[in-house]
Amino acid sequence: MDTKGILEIIQRNGKNHAGIIAILEEIQEECSYLPEEALRLVARETGRSLADIYGVATFYKAFSLKPKGRHCISACLGTACHVRGAQKIVEEFSQELGIKPGETTPDNEITFETVNCLGACALGPIVVSDGHYFANVTARKVGEILRDTREGTFDSDVSQEAHPFLIEVSCPRCGRSLMDSGTSLHGHPSILITASMNGKTGWARIPSLYGHFSRTHEHDFPADTIIQLSCPHCASSFQDGSRCVDCGAPLATMRLADNSGVFRICTRTGCDGHLLDIGRAEL
Amino acid sequence: MINITINGLAVSVENGSTILEAARFLGFPIPTLCHHEGLTPYGACRLCVVEIGEGPGARLVSSCTYPVEEGLKVRTASERVVRARRMIIELLLASCPQSKVIQDLASAHGVRTQRFKQEYEDCVLCGLCVRMCSEQMMAGAIGFRGRGEERSIGTPFDVQSEVCRFCGGCMHVCPACQLRCTYNQPEKAVCNACANLAPPCIEKEQYGDMMCYMNPCVACEIK
C-alpha cells in the first residue's frame, strides 16, 4: 500500500484522538499488518508522537506489527476449548507447521496464532482458518484443516454441510429462469438480474447458495442506497411493496423455479436482508 | 472554596485541587512515587492511597487523582490506609528491590520483608519518564508499549528516537533509575539517553566528550 492510500485513510477518519484506532484498523485491513512506515506517517499526519501511536498499536491484540502470512489460522484456547484438549491441537499445529503460536511459516503462507475465546464454546475445540470455522477439532483433523487452508477449498465444503442449500429462481412476470450457469459463484450457477439507479443500468449477480447473498454489481453503486432490481428478460421490476425486516427498504421478489414459494432480497446496497417464503407461489 | 474534613480537621481548600494537594498544603504527609509537580497526575503507583467516606461506605482512592468535593471526609493515615500502603510497598519491593527510592519508602514505612516472588525489574511502570518526555520536554520520544505482562516503556520499534534530545529528563525523574542507566552499554538503554552518560571512570574514547548528568555518578557506584 502506498503513501497516498494511507493519507486517504487518515483524511477519511479525521485527525482527532478517537480516529487513531479506526485509521490503524483500516491500514491493517489493507496491508494485513502495520508497517513501520505507515505508523510514522500516521504520527506525522495526526500530529501525535510516534510513541503514542506505537503504544496503541502494541496495546491491542487485533493489531500486528509483523507481516502475516497469506492464510491465518487461529486456535481457541479459551476455558471450554482448553478442557476439551485444545492444547493438544495447538501442539499438533505447531509441529505440523514447525512454528510456535504467533509466528508465520518461513514461506509466508500460514500464520498460526492462539486466541483466548471465540465465543462459540459449545463447538469447542474451535479452529478458525481464514474466517472458516472448524468445530470439535481433534488432533487428527489438523492435517485436513491445513490442506484446506493451503488449497483454499473451503467453498466446496460449504455445500456439503447441512444448512446451505441451492435455490433456483425465475421472473415472477415472464416466468423465465434467472439462473446463469455461465458464471458460477461459490461453485454453483449464479442468479443474474438487472440493477439500475439514477439512469445507470447494469447486471447484478447473487450466489444461488442460500445464506450467501453478497450481491455484486456491474456499476459501483454508493452504499446505503435503494437500487431498482428487475428482470433481464422482460424488464419488469421485482419490487412488490414488501419491506425488509432488517432495514425497512423495499424487497425485490423472485419466484422459485419449482413454484414452491418466493425468494426476496433487500434492494438497499450494503444490506444482506433476505427472505425465503415457501408456500407463497401466488403472484 | 470547598469545605472538607481531613483527619478530623475541618478545612476549606481551593476548588479544583486534588486531595493530595490539599493534604500536603495542610501539612499531612502522603507518600508518592509516580506523582511529580508539573506533570499530570497518573495514579499508577497507588502509594498516595487515602480513605474517603465513613462507615461501610468508606473506600480507598488514590489522592493524587481525586478532586476535592464538598463535605468530603478524608483519612490519610487510618489503619486501613497504612495496611494498603505497606502492601503496595511490598509489591514494589518484589519487582524492583534495587531502587533506592523504593528502599527508602520501605524503610520509612517499616517494611522489612516482602512475601512475594522476588523479581529484579528495572521499571515499575510509573510513567513518570513518559510524562516528563511529552509534557515537560515536549518530545514524546518514549511511551508505553504492549499490555499486561508485556507492558514496557521505551522508544517505538526499540530504535533510537529521532525526537529524543538526550535531555536526560526521563532518568532524572525515574525512581528506579539506578538500573535504567545501563552505564557502559548504551545500546541497551531505554531511550538511549544513557549514551549521554559518560562517567569519568569509563574510557574516554568510547563516549567522546558527552556529559554525565548523574550526581553522584551512578555508574561508579554500580562498579
Coordinates of N, CA and C in Angstrom, one line a residue, chain B residues 1-220:
Chain B
M1 N -14.1 28.1 47.3 CA -13.5 27.3 48.3 C -14.5 26.1 48.7
I2 N -13.9 25.0 49.0 CA -14.7 23.8 49.3 C -14.3 23.3 50.7
N3 N -15.4 23.0 51.4 CA -15.1 22.5 52.8 C -15.0 21.0 52.9
I4 N -13.9 20.6 53.4 CA -13.7 19.1 53.6 C -13.1 18.9 55.0
T5 N -13.1 17.6 55.4 CA -12.5 17.2 56.6 C -11.3 16.3 56.4
I6 N -10.2 16.7 56.8 CA -9.0 15.8 56.6 C -8.5 15.4 58.0
N7 N -8.5 14.1 58.3 CA -8.1 13.6 59.6 C -8.8 14.3 60.7
G8 N -10.1 14.6 60.6 CA -10.9 15.2 61.6 C -10.8 16.7 61.7
L9 N -10.0 17.3 60.8 CA -9.8 18.7 60.9 C -10.6 19.3 59.7
A10 N -11.6 20.2 60.1 CA -12.4 20.9 59.1 C -11.6 22.0 58.5
V11 N -11.5 21.9 57.2 CA -10.7 22.9 56.5 C -11.5 23.3 55.2
S12 N -11.1 24.5 54.6 CA -11.6 24.8 53.3 C -10.5 24.9 52.4
V13 N -10.6 24.2 51.2 CA -9.5 24.2 50.3 C -10.0 24.8 48.9
E14 N -9.0 25.0 48.1 CA -9.4 25.6 46.8 C -10.1 24.7 45.9
N15 N -11.1 25.2 45.2 CA -11.8 24.4 44.3 C -10.9 23.8 43.2
G16 N -11.1 22.6 42.8 CA -10.3 22.0 41.7 C -9.0 21.4 42.1
S17 N -8.6 21.5 43.4 CA -7.4 20.8 43.8 C -7.7 19.4 44.1
T18 N -6.6 18.6 44.2 CA -6.8 17.2 44.5 C -6.6 17.0 46.0
I19 N -7.0 15.8 46.5 CA -6.9 15.5 47.9 C -5.4 15.6 48.3
L20 N -4.5 15.1 47.4 CA -3.1 15.1 47.7 C -2.6 16.6 47.9
E21 N -3.0 17.4 47.0 CA -2.6 18.8 47.1 C -3.1 19.5 48.4
A22 N -4.4 19.2 48.7 CA -4.9 19.8 49.9 C -4.2 19.3 51.1
A23 N -4.0 18.0 51.2 CA -3.4 17.4 52.4 C -1.9 17.9 52.5
R24 N -1.2 18.0 51.4 CA 0.2 18.5 51.5 C 0.2 19.9 51.9
F25 N -0.8 20.7 51.4 CA -0.8 22.1 51.7 C -1.0 22.3 53.2
L26 N -1.8 21.4 53.8 CA -2.1 21.5 55.2 C -1.1 20.8 56.1
G27 N -0.1 20.1 55.5 CA 0.9 19.5 56.2 C 0.7 18.1 56.6
F28 N -0.3 17.4 56.0 CA -0.4 16.0 56.2 C 0.4 15.3 55.2
P29 N 1.4 14.5 55.6 CA 2.3 13.8 54.6 C 1.6 12.6 53.9
I30 N 1.7 12.6 52.6 CA 1.2 11.4 51.9 C 2.3 11.0 51.0
P31 N 2.8 9.7 51.1 CA 3.9 9.3 50.3 C 3.5 9.1 48.8
T32 N 4.3 9.5 47.9 CA 4.0 9.3 46.5 C 5.2 8.7 45.8
L33 N 5.0 8.1 44.6 CA 6.1 7.7 43.8 C 5.9 8.2 42.4
C34 N 4.7 8.1 41.8 CA 4.5 8.4 40.4 C 4.0 9.9 40.3
H35 N 4.0 10.6 41.4 CA 3.5 12.0 41.4 C 4.6 12.9 41.2
H36 N 4.5 13.9 40.4 CA 5.5 14.9 40.3 C 4.9 16.2 39.9
E37 N 5.2 17.3 40.7 CA 4.6 18.6 40.4 C 5.1 19.0 39.0
G38 N 4.1 19.5 38.2 CA 4.4 19.9 36.9 C 4.1 18.8 35.9
L39 N 3.7 17.6 36.4 CA 3.3 16.6 35.4 C 1.8 16.2 35.8
T40 N 1.1 15.8 34.8 CA -0.3 15.4 35.1 C -0.4 14.2 36.1
P41 N -1.3 14.2 37.0 CA -1.4 13.1 37.9 C -1.8 11.8 37.1
Y42 N -1.3 10.7 37.5 CA -1.4 9.5 36.7 C -2.0 8.3 37.5
G43 N -1.8 8.3 38.8 CA -2.4 7.3 39.7 C -1.9 5.9 39.4
A44 N -0.7 5.8 39.1 CA -0.1 4.4 38.8 C 0.4 3.7 40.0
C45 N 1.0 4.4 40.9 CA 1.7 3.6 42.0 C 0.8 3.3 43.1
R46 N -0.3 4.0 43.3 CA -1.3 3.9 44.3 C -0.7 4.1 45.8
L47 N 0.5 4.6 45.9 CA 1.1 4.8 47.2 C 0.3 5.9 47.9
C48 N -0.3 6.9 47.2 CA -0.9 8.0 47.8 C -2.3 7.7 48.2
V49 N -2.6 6.4 48.4 CA -4.0 5.9 48.8 C -4.4 6.6 50.1
V50 N -5.7 7.1 50.1 CA -6.3 7.6 51.3 C -7.7 7.0 51.4
E51 N -8.3 7.1 52.6 CA -9.7 6.6 52.8 C -10.6 7.7 52.8
I52 N -11.7 7.6 52.0 CA -12.7 8.7 52.0 C -14.1 8.1 52.4
G53 N -15.0 8.9 52.9 CA -16.3 8.4 53.3 C -16.2 7.9 54.7
E54 N -17.3 7.4 55.2 CA -17.4 6.9 56.6 C -18.1 5.6 56.6
G55 N -17.9 4.9 57.7 CA -18.6 3.6 58.0 C -18.4 2.6 56.8
P56 N -19.5 1.9 56.5 CA -19.4 0.8 55.5 C -19.1 1.4 54.1
G57 N -19.5 2.7 53.9 CA -19.3 3.3 52.6 C -17.9 3.8 52.4
A58 N -17.0 3.7 53.3 CA -15.7 4.2 53.2 C -14.9 3.4 52.1
R59 N -14.1 4.1 51.3 CA -13.4 3.4 50.3 C -12.0 4.0 50.1
L60 N -11.1 3.3 49.5 CA -9.7 3.7 49.3 C -9.7 4.4 47.9
V61 N -9.1 5.5 47.8 CA -8.9 6.1 46.5 C -7.5 6.7 46.4
S62 N -7.0 6.9 45.2 CA -5.7 7.5 45.0 C -5.8 9.0 45.1
S63 N -5.2 9.6 46.1 CA -5.4 11.0 46.4 C -4.9 11.9 45.3
C64 N -3.9 11.5 44.5 CA -3.4 12.3 43.5 C -4.3 12.6 42.3
T65 N -5.3 11.7 42.2 CA -6.2 11.9 41.0 C -7.6 12.3 41.5
Y66 N -7.8 12.3 42.8 CA -9.2 12.5 43.3 C -9.4 14.0 43.6
P67 N -10.3 14.7 42.9 CA -10.5 16.1 43.2 C -11.4 16.3 44.4
V68 N -11.1 17.3 45.2 CA -11.9 17.5 46.5 C -13.3 17.8 46.1
E69 N -14.2 17.4 47.0 CA -15.6 17.7 46.8 C -16.2 18.1 48.1
E70 N -17.3 18.9 48.1 CA -17.9 19.5 49.3 C -18.3 18.4 50.3
G71 N -17.9 18.5 51.5 CA -18.2 17.6 52.6 C -17.4 16.3 52.6
L72 N -16.4 16.2 51.8 CA -15.6 15.0 51.7 C -14.9 14.8 53.1
K73 N -14.9 13.5 53.5 CA -14.2 13.2 54.8 C -13.0 12.3 54.4
V74 N -11.8 12.8 54.7 CA -10.6 12.1 54.2 C -9.8 11.6 55.4
R75 N -9.3 10.4 55.4 CA -8.3 10.0 56.4 C -7.0 9.6 55.7
T76 N -6.0 10.2 56.0 CA -4.7 9.9 55.2 C -3.9 8.9 55.9
A77 N -4.2 8.5 57.1 CA -3.3 7.5 57.8 C -4.1 6.6 58.7
S78 N -5.3 6.2 58.2 CA -6.1 5.2 59.0 C -5.4 3.9 58.9
E79 N -5.9 3.0 59.8 CA -5.2 1.6 59.8 C -5.3 1.0 58.4
R80 N -6.5 1.1 57.8 CA -6.7 0.5 56.5 C -5.8 1.1 55.5
V81 N -5.6 2.4 55.5 CA -4.7 3.1 54.6 C -3.3 2.6 54.7
V82 N -2.8 2.5 56.0 CA -1.5 2.1 56.3 C -1.2 0.7 55.8
R83 N -2.2 -0.1 56.1 CA -2.1 -1.5 55.7 C -2.0 -1.6 54.1
A84 N -2.8 -0.9 53.4 CA -2.8 -0.9 52.0 C -1.5 -0.4 51.4
R85 N -1.0 0.6 52.1 CA 0.2 1.3 51.6 C 1.4 0.4 51.8
R86 N 1.4 -0.3 52.9 CA 2.5 -1.3 53.2 C 2.5 -2.4 52.2
M87 N 1.3 -2.8 51.8 CA 1.2 -3.9 50.8 C 1.7 -3.4 49.5
I88 N 1.4 -2.2 49.1 CA 1.9 -1.6 47.9 C 3.4 -1.6 47.9
I89 N 4.0 -1.2 49.0 CA 5.4 -1.1 49.1 C 6.1 -2.5 49.0
E90 N 5.4 -3.5 49.6 CA 5.9 -4.8 49.5 C 5.9 -5.3 48.0
L91 N 4.8 -4.9 47.3 CA 4.8 -5.3 45.9 C 5.8 -4.6 45.0
L92 N 6.1 -3.3 45.4 CA 7.1 -2.6 44.7 C 8.5 -3.2 44.9
L93 N 8.7 -3.6 46.2 CA 9.9 -4.2 46.6 C 10.1 -5.6 45.8
A94 N 9.0 -6.3 45.6 CA 9.1 -7.5 45.0 C 9.5 -7.4 43.5
S95 N 9.2 -6.3 42.9 CA 9.5 -6.2 41.5 C 10.8 -5.4 41.3
C96 N 11.1 -4.4 42.2 CA 12.2 -3.5 41.9 C 13.1 -3.3 43.2
P97 N 13.7 -4.3 43.8 CA 14.3 -4.2 45.1 C 15.5 -3.3 45.1
Q98 N 16.1 -3.1 43.9 CA 17.4 -2.3 43.9 C 17.1 -0.8 43.9
S99 N 15.9 -0.4 43.7 CA 15.6 1.1 43.7 C 15.8 1.7 45.0
K100 N 16.7 2.7 45.0 CA 16.9 3.5 46.3 C 15.7 4.1 46.8
V101 N 14.9 4.7 45.8 CA 13.6 5.4 46.2 C 12.7 4.4 46.9
I102 N 12.5 3.2 46.4 CA 11.6 2.2 47.0 C 12.2 1.7 48.3
Q103 N 13.5 1.5 48.4 CA 14.1 1.1 49.6 C 13.8 2.1 50.7
D104 N 14.0 3.4 50.4 CA 13.7 4.5 51.3 C 12.3 4.5 51.8
L105 N 11.4 4.3 50.8 CA 9.9 4.2 51.2 C 9.7 3.1 52.1
A106 N 10.2 1.9 51.8 CA 10.0 0.7 52.7 C 10.6 1.0 54.1
S107 N 11.7 1.6 54.1 CA 12.3 1.9 55.4 C 11.4 2.9 56.2
A108 N 11.0 3.9 55.5 CA 10.1 4.9 56.2 C 8.8 4.3 56.7
H109 N 8.3 3.3 56.1 CA 7.0 2.7 56.5 C 7.2 1.4 57.2
G110 N 8.4 1.1 57.6 CA 8.7 -0.1 58.4 C 8.5 -1.4 57.7
V111 N 8.6 -1.4 56.4 CA 8.5 -2.7 55.7 C 9.9 -3.3 55.6
R112 N 10.1 -4.4 56.3 CA 11.4 -5.0 56.3 C 11.5 -6.2 55.3
T113 N 10.4 -6.9 55.1 CA 10.5 -8.0 54.2 C 9.3 -8.0 53.2
Q114 N 9.4 -8.7 52.2 CA 8.2 -8.8 51.3 C 8.0 -10.3 51.1
R115 N 6.7 -10.6 50.9 CA 6.3 -12.1 50.9 C 6.0 -12.6 49.5
F116 N 6.4 -11.9 48.4 CA 6.1 -12.3 47.1 C 7.3 -12.8 46.4
K117 N 7.1 -13.4 45.2 CA 8.2 -13.9 44.4 C 9.1 -12.7 44.1
Q118 N 10.4 -12.9 44.3 CA 11.3 -11.8 44.1 C 11.7 -11.7 42.7
E119 N 11.5 -10.5 42.1 CA 12.0 -10.2 40.7 C 12.9 -9.1 40.8
Y120 N 13.6 -8.9 39.7 CA 14.6 -7.8 39.6 C 14.3 -7.0 38.3
E121 N 13.1 -6.3 38.3 CA 12.8 -5.5 37.2 C 13.6 -4.2 37.2
D122 N 13.7 -3.5 36.1 CA 14.3 -2.2 36.1 C 13.3 -1.1 35.9
C123 N 12.0 -1.4 36.1 CA 11.0 -0.4 35.8 C 9.7 -0.8 36.7
V124 N 9.1 0.2 37.3 CA 7.8 0.0 38.0 C 6.6 0.5 37.2
L125 N 6.9 0.9 35.9 CA 5.8 1.4 35.0 C 5.0 2.6 35.6
C126 N 5.7 3.4 36.4 CA 5.0 4.6 37.0 C 4.7 5.6 36.0
G127 N 5.4 5.6 34.8 CA 5.0 6.5 33.7 C 5.6 7.9 33.9
L128 N 6.4 8.1 34.9 CA 7.0 9.5 35.2 C 7.8 9.9 34.0
C129 N 8.6 9.0 33.4 CA 9.5 9.4 32.3 C 8.7 9.7 31.1
V130 N 7.6 8.9 30.9 CA 6.8 9.2 29.7 C 6.2 10.5 29.8
R131 N 5.6 10.9 31.0 CA 5.0 12.2 31.1 C 6.0 13.3 31.0
M132 N 7.2 13.1 31.6 CA 8.3 14.1 31.6 C 8.6 14.4 30.1
C133 N 8.8 13.3 29.4 CA 9.2 13.4 28.0 C 8.2 14.2 27.2
S134 N 6.9 13.9 27.4 CA 5.9 14.5 26.5 C 5.4 15.9 27.0
E135 N 5.3 16.0 28.4 CA 4.7 17.2 28.9 C 5.7 18.3 29.2
Q136 N 6.9 17.9 29.7 CA 7.9 19.0 30.0 C 8.9 19.2 28.9
M137 N 9.3 18.1 28.3 CA 10.3 18.2 27.2 C 9.7 18.3 25.9
M138 N 8.3 18.1 25.8 CA 7.6 18.3 24.5 C 8.2 17.4 23.4
A139 N 8.7 16.2 23.8 CA 9.4 15.4 22.8 C 8.5 14.2 22.4
G140 N 8.0 13.5 23.4 CA 7.2 12.3 23.1 C 8.1 11.2 22.5
A141 N 9.3 11.1 23.0 CA 10.2 10.1 22.4 C 10.0 8.7 23.0
I142 N 9.5 8.6 24.2 CA 9.2 7.3 24.8 C 7.8 7.2 25.2
G143 N 7.3 5.9 25.3 CA 5.9 5.7 25.6 C 5.7 4.3 26.1
F144 N 4.5 4.0 26.6 CA 4.2 2.6 27.0 C 4.0 1.8 25.7
R145 N 4.5 0.5 25.8 CA 4.3 -0.4 24.7 C 3.7 -1.7 25.3
G146 N 2.9 -2.3 24.5 CA 2.3 -3.6 24.9 C 1.3 -3.5 26.0
R147 N 0.9 -4.6 26.5 CA -0.1 -4.6 27.6 C 0.1 -5.8 28.5
G148 N -0.4 -5.6 29.7 CA -0.4 -6.7 30.7 C 1.1 -7.0 31.1
E149 N 1.4 -8.3 31.0 CA 2.7 -8.7 31.5 C 3.8 -8.1 30.6
E150 N 3.5 -7.9 29.3 CA 4.5 -7.4 28.3 C 4.6 -5.9 28.3
R151 N 3.9 -5.2 29.1 CA 3.9 -3.8 29.1 C 5.3 -3.3 29.5
S152 N 5.8 -2.4 28.7 CA 7.1 -1.8 28.9 C 7.2 -0.4 28.4
I153 N 8.3 0.3 28.8 CA 8.5 1.7 28.4 C 9.7 1.7 27.5
G154 N 9.6 2.4 26.4 CA 10.7 2.6 25.5 C 10.4 3.3 24.3
T155 N 11.3 3.4 23.4 CA 11.0 4.1 22.1 C 10.3 3.1 21.2
P156 N 9.5 3.7 20.2 CA 8.9 2.9 19.2 C 9.9 2.0 18.5
F157 N 9.6 0.8 18.3 CA 10.5 -0.1 17.5 C 11.8 -0.3 18.1
D158 N 12.0 0.1 19.3 CA 13.3 -0.1 20.0 C 14.5 0.5 19.3
V159 N 14.3 1.5 18.5 CA 15.4 2.2 17.9 C 15.5 3.6 18.5
Q160 N 16.7 4.1 18.3 CA 16.9 5.5 18.9 C 15.9 6.5 18.3
S161 N 15.2 7.2 19.1 CA 14.2 8.1 18.7 C 14.8 9.3 18.0
E162 N 14.1 9.8 16.9 CA 14.6 11.0 16.3 C 14.3 12.2 17.1
V163 N 13.2 12.1 17.9 CA 12.8 13.3 18.6 C 13.5 13.4 20.0
C164 N 14.2 12.4 20.4 CA 14.9 12.5 21.7 C 16.1 13.4 21.6
R165 N 16.2 14.3 22.6 CA 17.3 15.3 22.5 C 18.3 15.0 23.6
F166 N 18.3 13.8 24.1 CA 19.2 13.4 25.2 C 19.2 14.3 26.3
C167 N 18.0 14.8 26.7 CA 18.0 15.8 27.8 C 18.2 15.1 29.2
G168 N 17.9 13.8 29.2 CA 18.1 13.1 30.5 C 17.0 13.3 31.5
G169 N 15.9 14.0 31.1 CA 14.8 14.2 31.9 C 14.2 13.0 32.4
C170 N 14.1 11.9 31.6 CA 13.5 10.7 31.9 C 14.3 10.0 33.1
M171 N 15.6 10.1 33.0 CA 16.4 9.5 34.0 C 16.3 10.3 35.3
H172 N 16.2 11.6 35.2 CA 16.1 12.5 36.3 C 14.9 12.1 37.2
V173 N 13.8 11.8 36.6 CA 12.6 11.6 37.4 C 12.4 10.1 37.8
C174 N 13.2 9.2 37.2 CA 12.9 7.8 37.3 C 13.2 7.3 38.7
P175 N 12.3 6.7 39.4 CA 12.6 6.2 40.8 C 13.4 4.9 40.7
A176 N 13.5 4.3 39.6 CA 14.3 3.0 39.5 C 15.5 3.2 38.6
C177 N 15.9 4.4 38.6 CA 16.9 4.8 37.5 C 18.3 4.1 37.7
Q178 N 18.6 3.7 38.9 CA 19.9 3.1 39.1 C 20.1 2.0 38.1
L179 N 19.1 1.3 37.7 CA 19.2 0.2 36.7 C 19.0 0.7 35.3
R180 N 18.1 1.8 35.2 CA 17.8 2.3 33.9 C 19.1 2.7 33.2
C181 N 20.0 3.3 34.0 CA 21.3 3.7 33.5 C 22.1 2.4 33.2
T182 N 22.3 2.1 31.9 CA 23.0 0.9 31.6 C 24.5 1.1 31.4
Y183 N 24.9 2.1 31.9 CA 26.3 2.6 32.1 C 27.2 2.3 30.9
N184 N 27.9 1.2 30.8 CA 28.7 1.2 29.6 C 28.1 0.4 28.4
Q185 N 26.8 0.2 28.5 CA 26.1 -0.5 27.3 C 25.0 0.4 26.8
P186 N 25.4 1.5 26.1 CA 24.3 2.5 25.7 C 23.3 1.8 24.8
E187 N 23.7 0.8 24.1 CA 22.7 0.2 23.1 C 21.5 -0.5 23.9
K188 N 21.7 -0.8 25.1 CA 20.6 -1.4 25.9 C 19.8 -0.4 26.6
A189 N 20.1 0.8 26.6 CA 19.4 1.8 27.3 C 18.0 2.1 26.8
V190 N 17.1 2.5 27.6 CA 15.7 2.6 27.3 C 15.5 3.6 26.2
C191 N 16.0 4.8 26.3 CA 15.8 5.8 25.3 C 17.1 6.3 24.7
N192 N 18.1 5.5 25.0 CA 19.4 5.9 24.5 C 19.9 7.2 25.1
A193 N 19.2 7.7 26.0 CA 19.8 8.9 26.7 C 21.0 8.6 27.5
C194 N 21.1 7.3 27.9 CA 22.2 6.9 28.6 C 23.5 7.0 27.8
A195 N 23.4 7.0 26.5 CA 24.6 7.2 25.7 C 25.3 8.5 26.1
N196 N 24.5 9.4 26.6 CA 25.0 10.7 27.0 C 25.8 10.5 28.3
L197 N 25.6 9.4 29.0 CA 26.2 9.3 30.3 C 27.7 8.9 30.1
A198 N 28.5 9.8 30.4 CA 29.9 9.4 30.3 C 30.7 9.6 31.6
P199 N 30.5 8.6 32.5 CA 31.2 8.8 33.8 C 32.7 8.8 33.5
P200 N 33.4 9.6 34.3 CA 34.8 9.7 34.1 C 35.5 8.4 34.3
C201 N 34.9 7.4 34.9 CA 35.5 6.2 35.2 C 35.6 5.3 33.9
I202 N 34.9 5.6 32.9 CA 34.9 4.8 31.7 C 35.8 5.5 30.6
E203 N 36.5 4.6 29.8 CA 37.4 5.1 28.8 C 36.8 6.3 28.0
K204 N 37.5 7.3 27.8 CA 37.0 8.5 27.2 C 36.7 8.2 25.7
E205 N 37.5 7.5 25.0 CA 37.3 7.4 23.6 C 36.0 6.7 23.2
Q206 N 35.4 5.9 24.1 CA 34.1 5.3 23.8 C 33.0 6.3 23.7
Y207 N 33.0 7.2 24.5 CA 31.8 8.2 24.6 C 32.2 9.6 24.2
G208 N 33.4 9.8 23.9 CA 33.8 11.2 23.5 C 33.6 12.1 24.7
D209 N 33.1 13.3 24.4 CA 33.1 14.3 25.4 C 31.7 14.5 25.9
M210 N 30.8 13.5 25.9 CA 29.5 13.7 26.4 C 29.5 13.9 27.9
M211 N 28.4 14.6 28.3 CA 28.4 15.0 29.7 C 27.6 14.0 30.5
C212 N 27.9 13.8 31.8 CA 27.2 13.0 32.7 C 26.3 13.8 33.5
Y213 N 25.0 13.4 33.6 CA 24.0 14.2 34.4 C 23.9 13.7 35.8
M214 N 24.4 12.5 36.1 CA 24.1 11.9 37.4 C 25.1 12.4 38.5
N215 N 24.5 12.8 39.6 CA 25.3 13.3 40.7 C 24.8 12.7 42.0
P216 N 25.4 11.8 42.6 CA 26.8 11.3 42.3 C 26.7 10.3 41.1
C217 N 27.8 10.0 40.6 CA 27.9 9.2 39.4 C 27.4 7.8 39.7
V218 N 26.3 7.4 39.1 CA 25.7 6.1 39.4 C 26.6 4.9 38.9
A219 N 27.1 5.1 37.7 CA 27.9 4.1 37.1 C 29.1 3.7 38.1
C220 N 29.7 4.7 38.6 CA 30.8 4.5 39.6 C 30.3 3.7 40.8

